[in-house]
CSV table of C-alpha atoms and ligand atoms in Angstrom, one decimal:
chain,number,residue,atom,x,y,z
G,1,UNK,CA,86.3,-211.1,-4.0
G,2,UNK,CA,84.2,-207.9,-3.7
G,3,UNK,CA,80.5,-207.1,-2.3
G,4,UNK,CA,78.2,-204.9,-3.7
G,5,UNK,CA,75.7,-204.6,-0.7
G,6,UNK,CA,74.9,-200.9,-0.1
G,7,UNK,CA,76.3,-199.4,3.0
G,8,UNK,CA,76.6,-196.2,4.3
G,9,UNK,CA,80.1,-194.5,3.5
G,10,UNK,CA,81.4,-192.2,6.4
G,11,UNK,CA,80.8,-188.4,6.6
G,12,UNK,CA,84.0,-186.4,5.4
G,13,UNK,CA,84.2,-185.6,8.9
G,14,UNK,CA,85.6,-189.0,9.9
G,15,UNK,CA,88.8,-188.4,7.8
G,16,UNK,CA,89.7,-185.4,9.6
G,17,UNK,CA,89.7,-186.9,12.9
G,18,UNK,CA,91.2,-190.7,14.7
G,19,UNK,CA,88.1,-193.0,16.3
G,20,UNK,CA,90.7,-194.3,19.1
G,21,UNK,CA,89.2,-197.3,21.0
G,22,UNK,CA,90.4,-198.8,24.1
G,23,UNK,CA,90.8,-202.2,24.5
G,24,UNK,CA,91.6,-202.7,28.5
G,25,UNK,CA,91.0,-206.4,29.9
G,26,UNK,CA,90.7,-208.8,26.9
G,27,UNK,CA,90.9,-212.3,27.9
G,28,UNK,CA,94.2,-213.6,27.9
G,29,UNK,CA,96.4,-211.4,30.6
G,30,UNK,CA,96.7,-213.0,34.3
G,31,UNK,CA,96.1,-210.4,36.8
G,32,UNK,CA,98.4,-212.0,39.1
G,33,UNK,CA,101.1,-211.0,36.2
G,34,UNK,CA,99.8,-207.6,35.2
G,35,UNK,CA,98.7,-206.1,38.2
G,36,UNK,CA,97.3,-202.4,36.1
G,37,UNK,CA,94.9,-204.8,34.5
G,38,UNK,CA,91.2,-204.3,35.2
G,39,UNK,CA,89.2,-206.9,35.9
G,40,UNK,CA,86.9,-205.8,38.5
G,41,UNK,CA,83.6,-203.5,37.4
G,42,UNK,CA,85.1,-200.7,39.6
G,43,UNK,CA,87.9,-201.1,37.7
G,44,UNK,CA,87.0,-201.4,34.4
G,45,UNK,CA,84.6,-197.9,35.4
G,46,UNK,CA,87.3,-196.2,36.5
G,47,UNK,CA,89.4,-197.1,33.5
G,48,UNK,CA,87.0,-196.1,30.8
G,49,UNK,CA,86.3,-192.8,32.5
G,50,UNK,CA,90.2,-192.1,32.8
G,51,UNK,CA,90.0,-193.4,29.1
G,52,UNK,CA,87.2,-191.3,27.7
G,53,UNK,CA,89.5,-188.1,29.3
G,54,UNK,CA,92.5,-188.9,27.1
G,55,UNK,CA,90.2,-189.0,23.5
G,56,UNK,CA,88.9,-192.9,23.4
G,57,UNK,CA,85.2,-192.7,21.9
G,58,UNK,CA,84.8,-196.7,22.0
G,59,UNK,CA,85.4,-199.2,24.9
G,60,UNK,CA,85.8,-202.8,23.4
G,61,UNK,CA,84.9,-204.8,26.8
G,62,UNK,CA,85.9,-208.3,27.9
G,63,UNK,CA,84.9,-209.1,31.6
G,64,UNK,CA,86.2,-211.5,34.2
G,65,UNK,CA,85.1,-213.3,37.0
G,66,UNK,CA,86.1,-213.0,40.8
G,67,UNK,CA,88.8,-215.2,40.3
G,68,UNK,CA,90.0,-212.2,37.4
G,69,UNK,CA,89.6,-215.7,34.9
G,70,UNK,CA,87.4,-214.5,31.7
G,71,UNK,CA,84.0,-215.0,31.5
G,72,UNK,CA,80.9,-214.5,29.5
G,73,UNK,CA,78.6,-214.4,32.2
G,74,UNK,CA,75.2,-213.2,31.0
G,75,UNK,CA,74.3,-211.0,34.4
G,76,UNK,CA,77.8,-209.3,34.3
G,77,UNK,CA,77.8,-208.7,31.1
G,78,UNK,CA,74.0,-207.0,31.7
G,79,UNK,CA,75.6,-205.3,34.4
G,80,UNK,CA,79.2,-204.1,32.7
G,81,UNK,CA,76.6,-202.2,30.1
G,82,UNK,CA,74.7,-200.3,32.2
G,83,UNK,CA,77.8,-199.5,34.4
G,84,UNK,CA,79.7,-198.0,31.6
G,85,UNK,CA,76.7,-196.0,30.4
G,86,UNK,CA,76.2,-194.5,33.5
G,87,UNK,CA,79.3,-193.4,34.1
G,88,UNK,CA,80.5,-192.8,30.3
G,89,UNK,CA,79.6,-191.9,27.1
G,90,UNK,CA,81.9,-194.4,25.4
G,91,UNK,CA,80.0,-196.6,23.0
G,92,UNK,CA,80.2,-199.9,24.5
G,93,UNK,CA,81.4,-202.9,22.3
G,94,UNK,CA,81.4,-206.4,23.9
G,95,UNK,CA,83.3,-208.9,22.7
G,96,UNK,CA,81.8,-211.6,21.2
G,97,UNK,CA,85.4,-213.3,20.7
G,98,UNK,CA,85.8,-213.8,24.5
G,99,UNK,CA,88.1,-216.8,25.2
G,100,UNK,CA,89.3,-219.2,22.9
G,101,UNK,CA,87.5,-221.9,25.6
G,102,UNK,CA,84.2,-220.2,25.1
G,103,UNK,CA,81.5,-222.0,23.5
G,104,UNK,CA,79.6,-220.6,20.4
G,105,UNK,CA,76.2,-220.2,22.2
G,106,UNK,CA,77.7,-218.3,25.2
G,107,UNK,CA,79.1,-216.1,22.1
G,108,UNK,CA,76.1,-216.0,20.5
G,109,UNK,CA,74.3,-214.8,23.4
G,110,UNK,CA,76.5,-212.0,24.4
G,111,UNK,CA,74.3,-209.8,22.5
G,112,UNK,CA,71.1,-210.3,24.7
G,113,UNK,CA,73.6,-207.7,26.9
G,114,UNK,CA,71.8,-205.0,24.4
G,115,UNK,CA,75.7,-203.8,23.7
G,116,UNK,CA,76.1,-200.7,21.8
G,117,UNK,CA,78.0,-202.2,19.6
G,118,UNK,CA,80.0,-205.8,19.4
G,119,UNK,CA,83.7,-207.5,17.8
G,120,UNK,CA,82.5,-210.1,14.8
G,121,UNK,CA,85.4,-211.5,14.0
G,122,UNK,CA,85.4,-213.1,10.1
G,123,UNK,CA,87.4,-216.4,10.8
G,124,UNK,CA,89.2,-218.7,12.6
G,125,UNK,CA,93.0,-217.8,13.2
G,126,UNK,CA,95.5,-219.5,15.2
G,127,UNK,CA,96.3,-217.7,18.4
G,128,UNK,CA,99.1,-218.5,19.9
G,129,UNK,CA,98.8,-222.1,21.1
G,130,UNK,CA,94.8,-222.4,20.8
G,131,UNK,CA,92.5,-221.9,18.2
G,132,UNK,CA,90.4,-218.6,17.6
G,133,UNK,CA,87.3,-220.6,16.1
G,134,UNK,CA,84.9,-218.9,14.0
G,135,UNK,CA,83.3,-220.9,11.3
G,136,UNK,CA,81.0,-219.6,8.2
G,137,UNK,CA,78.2,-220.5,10.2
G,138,UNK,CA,78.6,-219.2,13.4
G,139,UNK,CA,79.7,-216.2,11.6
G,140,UNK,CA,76.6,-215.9,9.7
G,141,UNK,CA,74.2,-216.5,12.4
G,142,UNK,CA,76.3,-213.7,14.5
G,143,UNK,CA,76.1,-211.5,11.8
G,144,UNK,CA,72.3,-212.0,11.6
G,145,UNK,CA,71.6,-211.9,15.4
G,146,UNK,CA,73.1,-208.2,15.2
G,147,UNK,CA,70.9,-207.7,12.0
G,148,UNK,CA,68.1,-208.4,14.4
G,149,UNK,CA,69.2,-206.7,17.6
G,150,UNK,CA,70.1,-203.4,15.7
G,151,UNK,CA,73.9,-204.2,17.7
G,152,UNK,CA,76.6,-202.2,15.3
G,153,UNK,CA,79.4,-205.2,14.5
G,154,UNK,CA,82.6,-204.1,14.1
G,155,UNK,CA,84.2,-206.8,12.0
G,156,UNK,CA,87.7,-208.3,13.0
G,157,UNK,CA,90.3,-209.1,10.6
G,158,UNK,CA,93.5,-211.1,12.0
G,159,UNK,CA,94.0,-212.4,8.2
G,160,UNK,CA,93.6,-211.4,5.0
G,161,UNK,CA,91.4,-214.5,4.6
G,162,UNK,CA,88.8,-212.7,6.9
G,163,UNK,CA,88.7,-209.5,4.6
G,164,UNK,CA,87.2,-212.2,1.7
G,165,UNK,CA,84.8,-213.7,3.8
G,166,UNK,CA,83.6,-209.8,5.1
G,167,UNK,CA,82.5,-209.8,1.1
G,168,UNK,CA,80.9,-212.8,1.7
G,169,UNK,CA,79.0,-212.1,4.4
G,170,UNK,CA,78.3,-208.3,3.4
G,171,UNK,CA,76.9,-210.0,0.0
G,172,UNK,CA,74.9,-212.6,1.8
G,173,UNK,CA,73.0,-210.8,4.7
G,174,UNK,CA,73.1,-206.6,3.4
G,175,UNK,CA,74.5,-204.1,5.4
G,176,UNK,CA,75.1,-203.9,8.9
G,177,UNK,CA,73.3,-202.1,12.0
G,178,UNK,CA,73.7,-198.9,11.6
G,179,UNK,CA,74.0,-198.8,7.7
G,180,UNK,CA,78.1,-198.7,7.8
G,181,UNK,CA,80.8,-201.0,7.5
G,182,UNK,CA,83.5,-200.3,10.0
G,183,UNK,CA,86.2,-202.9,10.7
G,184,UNK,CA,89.1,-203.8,12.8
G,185,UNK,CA,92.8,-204.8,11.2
G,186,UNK,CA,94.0,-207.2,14.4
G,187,UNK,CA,97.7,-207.4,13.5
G,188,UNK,CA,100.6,-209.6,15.6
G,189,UNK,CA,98.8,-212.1,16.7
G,190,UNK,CA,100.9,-215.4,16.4
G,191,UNK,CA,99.3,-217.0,13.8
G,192,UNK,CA,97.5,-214.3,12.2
G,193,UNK,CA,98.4,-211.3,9.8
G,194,UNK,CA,101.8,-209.7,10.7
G,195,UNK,CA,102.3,-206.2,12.0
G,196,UNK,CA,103.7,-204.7,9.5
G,197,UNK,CA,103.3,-201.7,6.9
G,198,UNK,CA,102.8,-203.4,4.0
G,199,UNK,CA,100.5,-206.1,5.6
G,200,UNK,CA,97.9,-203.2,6.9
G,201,UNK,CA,98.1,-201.8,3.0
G,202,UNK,CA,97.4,-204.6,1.2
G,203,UNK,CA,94.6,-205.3,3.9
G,204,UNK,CA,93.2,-202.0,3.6
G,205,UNK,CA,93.3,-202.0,-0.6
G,206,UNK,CA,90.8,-205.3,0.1
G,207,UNK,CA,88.5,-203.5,2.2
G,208,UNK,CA,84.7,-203.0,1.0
G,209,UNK,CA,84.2,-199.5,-0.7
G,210,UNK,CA,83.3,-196.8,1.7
G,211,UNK,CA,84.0,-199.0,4.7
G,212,UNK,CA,86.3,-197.2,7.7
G,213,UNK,CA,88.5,-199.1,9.4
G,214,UNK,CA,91.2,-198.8,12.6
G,215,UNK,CA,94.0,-200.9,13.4
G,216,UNK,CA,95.8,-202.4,16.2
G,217,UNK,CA,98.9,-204.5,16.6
G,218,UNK,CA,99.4,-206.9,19.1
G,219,UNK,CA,102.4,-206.8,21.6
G,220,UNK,CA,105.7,-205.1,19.8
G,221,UNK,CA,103.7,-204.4,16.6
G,222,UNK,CA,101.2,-201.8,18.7
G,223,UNK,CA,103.5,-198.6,17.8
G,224,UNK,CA,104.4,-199.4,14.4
G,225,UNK,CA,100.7,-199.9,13.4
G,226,UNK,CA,99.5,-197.0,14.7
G,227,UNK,CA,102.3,-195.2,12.4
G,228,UNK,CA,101.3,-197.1,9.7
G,229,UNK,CA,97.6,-196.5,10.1
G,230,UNK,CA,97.6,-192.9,10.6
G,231,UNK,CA,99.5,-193.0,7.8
G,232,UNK,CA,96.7,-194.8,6.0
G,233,UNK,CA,94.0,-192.7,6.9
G,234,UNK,CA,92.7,-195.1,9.6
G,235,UNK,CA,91.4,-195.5,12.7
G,236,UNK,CA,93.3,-196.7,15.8
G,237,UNK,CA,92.5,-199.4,18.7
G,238,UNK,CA,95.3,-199.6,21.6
G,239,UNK,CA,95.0,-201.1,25.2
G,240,UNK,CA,96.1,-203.7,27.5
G,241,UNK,CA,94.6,-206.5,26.0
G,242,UNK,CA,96.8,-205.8,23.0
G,243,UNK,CA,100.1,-204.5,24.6
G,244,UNK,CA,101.1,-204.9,28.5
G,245,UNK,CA,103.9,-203.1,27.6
G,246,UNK,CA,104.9,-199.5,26.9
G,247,UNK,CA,108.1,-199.7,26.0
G,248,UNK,CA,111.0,-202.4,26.0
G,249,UNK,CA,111.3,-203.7,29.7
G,250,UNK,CA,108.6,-201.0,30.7
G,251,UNK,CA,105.3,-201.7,31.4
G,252,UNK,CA,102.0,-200.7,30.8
G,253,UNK,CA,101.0,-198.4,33.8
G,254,UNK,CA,97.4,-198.4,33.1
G,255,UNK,CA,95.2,-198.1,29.5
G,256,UNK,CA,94.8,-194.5,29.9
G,257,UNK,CA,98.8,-193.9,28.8
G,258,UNK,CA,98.2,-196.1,26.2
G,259,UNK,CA,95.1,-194.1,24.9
G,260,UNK,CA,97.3,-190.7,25.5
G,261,UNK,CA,100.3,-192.0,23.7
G,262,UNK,CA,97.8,-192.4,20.5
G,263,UNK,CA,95.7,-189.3,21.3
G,264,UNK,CA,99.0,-187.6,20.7
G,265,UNK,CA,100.0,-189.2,17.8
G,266,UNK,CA,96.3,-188.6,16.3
G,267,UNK,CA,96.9,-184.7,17.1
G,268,UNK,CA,100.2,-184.8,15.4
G,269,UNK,CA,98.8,-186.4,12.3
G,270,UNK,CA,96.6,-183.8,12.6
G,271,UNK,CA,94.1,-185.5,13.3
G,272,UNK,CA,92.2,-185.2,16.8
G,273,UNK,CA,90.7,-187.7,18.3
G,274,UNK,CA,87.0,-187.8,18.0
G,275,UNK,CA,84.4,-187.6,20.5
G,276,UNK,CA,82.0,-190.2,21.3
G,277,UNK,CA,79.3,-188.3,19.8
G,278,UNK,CA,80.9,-187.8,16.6
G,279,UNK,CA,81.6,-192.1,16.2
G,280,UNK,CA,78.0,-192.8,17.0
G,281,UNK,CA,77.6,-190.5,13.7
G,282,UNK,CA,80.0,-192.1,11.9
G,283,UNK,CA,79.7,-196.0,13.1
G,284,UNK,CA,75.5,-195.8,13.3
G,285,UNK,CA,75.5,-196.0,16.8
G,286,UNK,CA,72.1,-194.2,18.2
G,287,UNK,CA,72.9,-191.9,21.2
G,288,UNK,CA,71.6,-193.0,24.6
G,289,UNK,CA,70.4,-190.3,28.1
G,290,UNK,CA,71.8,-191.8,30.3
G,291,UNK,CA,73.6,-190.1,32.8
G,292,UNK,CA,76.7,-190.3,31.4
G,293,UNK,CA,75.3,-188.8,28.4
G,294,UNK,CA,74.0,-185.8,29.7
M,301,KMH,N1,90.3,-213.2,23.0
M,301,KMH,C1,90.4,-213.6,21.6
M,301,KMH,C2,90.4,-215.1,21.5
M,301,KMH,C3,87.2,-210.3,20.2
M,301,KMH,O1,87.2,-209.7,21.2
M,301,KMH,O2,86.2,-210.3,19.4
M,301,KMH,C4,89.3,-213.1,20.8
M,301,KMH,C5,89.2,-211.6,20.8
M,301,KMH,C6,88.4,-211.1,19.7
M,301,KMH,O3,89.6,-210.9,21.7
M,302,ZN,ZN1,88.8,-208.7,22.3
C-alpha cells in the first residue's frame, strides 16, 4: 500500500548526522525494581539535561505519579513541558501511548499539554500480556487533533501492519505538522515486530518516500538495532523505557550511558549526533526562547 500525500523530504543534512532520542521513564518499569529510573519531575530534569550533554536532541516523555505508577495527568503533564523547556532545549515528545490501562480520551487529551511533538502509534500490538490498543479511529482522530494543534507526530511502528496503515492515514488526512514524515521502528516488543536485521529492512523498504525514520529495540534487541539502523541510514531512540539493562547481568546506571553508548556509535558511523536545533529543522518542529533556548 503506498501514499501519495506530499510531505516534506529531509534536508541532506539529516543523512550526515543520527537524531538520537531518549526514552527514560516509559510506563511499564517499577521503581521499586529499577531504582536509576526517573519518575519524579526533578528527576526526569535532571535526566534530560545529563541527556542533552551526551547528543540526545529529543526526549520522548512518559510521567508518573507520587506513587512512581504511570499517569496521564493533565496538570503534570502541563507542568513536565514547561519544566523541560526551561531547563532544555530537547524537543519534548509526550507519549500519547501511556499505559496499556489508559483510556483513549485521556490519550486524546495529552495534547492540550501543547507538546512539542507527540508518539502516534499506527495500531494495536500485543505487549506482553496486555493489549497496546489503537484502533483506525482513535488513530484518525489523533492524527487530526495534531493536524489541529500544529503538535509534530512521530508515528510508531511495532508491526509491519502499522507501516500500511501510516499509508492510510498519510492518504486520508495529508501530511503531518510540520510538513515531514518521521517515524519510529519499535522492535522486541513481545508480540510485535522482532529485533532483527532483516525485520528493520523490510520495514524501512515500506516506508513512505522521503519519510526519516529511527529505530529502537526493546530489551536484548536495543544493541543490535542500533547496528542495524546505522547501518540503514536511520535514526536512533535508546533509554530505559526500552532497555533496563546495559549489558548481560549489568544494569542500566542511568539514561545518559545509554544515550553515550549510541552517541558513540553515531560518531563511529560517522555520523554525529545532531543538535536539537538541527531536528527542529529536520522534524518541523518551530524553535521556542525559553530559557533553555537561549
Ligand atoms: N507504554 C506502551 C503501552 C508510546 O509511548 O506512544 C505504549 C508506548 C508507546 O510506550
Ligand atoms: Zn513510550
Amino acid at each position: 500500500m503506498t501514499s501519495d500525500a506530499a510531505h516534506r523530504p529531509a534536508a541532506p543534512a539529516a543523512r550526515h548526522a543520527t537524531l538520537i532520542t531518549v526514552a527514560p521513564t516509559g510506563a511499564e518499569a517499577d521503581k521499586a525494581a529499577v531504582p536509576a529510573l526517573p519518575v519524579t519531575l526533578d528527576e526526569l530534569v535532571a535526566t534530560a539535561k545529563e541527556c542533552q550533554a551526551a547528543g540526545a536532541a529529543v526526549i520522548h516523555v512518559h510521567i508518573r505519579d507520587d506513587q512512581a505508577r504511570p499517569t496521564l495527568d493533565p496538570r503534570r503533564l502541563t507542568d513536565t513541558v514547561q519544566a523541560l523547556r526551561e531547563g532544555t532545549d530537547l524537543i519534548v515528545q509526550l507519549s500519547t501511548g501511556g499505559a496499556v490501562t489508559d483510556s483513549l480520551e485521556r490519550r486524546l487529551a495529552v495534547l492540550d499539554a501543547a507538546p512539542d511533538a507527540c508518539s502516534l502509534t499506527c495500531g494495536t500490538v500485543n505487549f506482553g500480556d496486555g493489549v497496546f490498543m489503537n484502533s483506525w479511529p482513535f488513530i484518525r482522530e489523533l492524527y487530526a487533533r495534531t493536524q489541529q494543534l500544529g503538535v509534530v507526530p512521530e508515528f510508531e511502528l511495532f508491526d509491519l501492519g502499522h507501516v500500511s496503515t501510516l499509508h492510510r492515514l498519510l492518504g486520508d488526512l495529508g501530511a503531518p505538522a510540520g510538513g515531514h514524515v518521521h517515524c519510529d521502528l519499535v522492535m522486541g516488543v513481545p508480540g510485535g515486530m522482532p529485533g532483527d536485521a532483516a525485520t528493520l529492512v523490510a520495514a524501512v523498504a515500506a516506508l513512505p518516500a522521503g519519510a526519516t525514520w529511527a529505530a529502537t529495540g526493546i530489551g536484548r534487541t536495543s544493541v543490535p538495532v542500533m547496528f542495524a539502523a546505522l547501518a540503514a541510514g536511520g535514526h536512533l531512540r535508546v533509554g530505559m523505557e526500552d532497555t533496563t539493562s546495559f549489558a548481560r547481568s549489568r544494569p542500566v546506571t542511568g539514561n545518559a550511558e545509554l544515550v553515550e553508548r549510541a552517541a558513540t556509535l553515531a560518531e563511529l558511523a560517522q555520523r554525529p549526533p545532531m543538535p536539537p536545533a538541527d531536528a527542529r529543522t529536520m522534524l518541523g518542529v518551530p524553535g521556542l526562547g525559553g530559557a533553555g533556548h537561549s
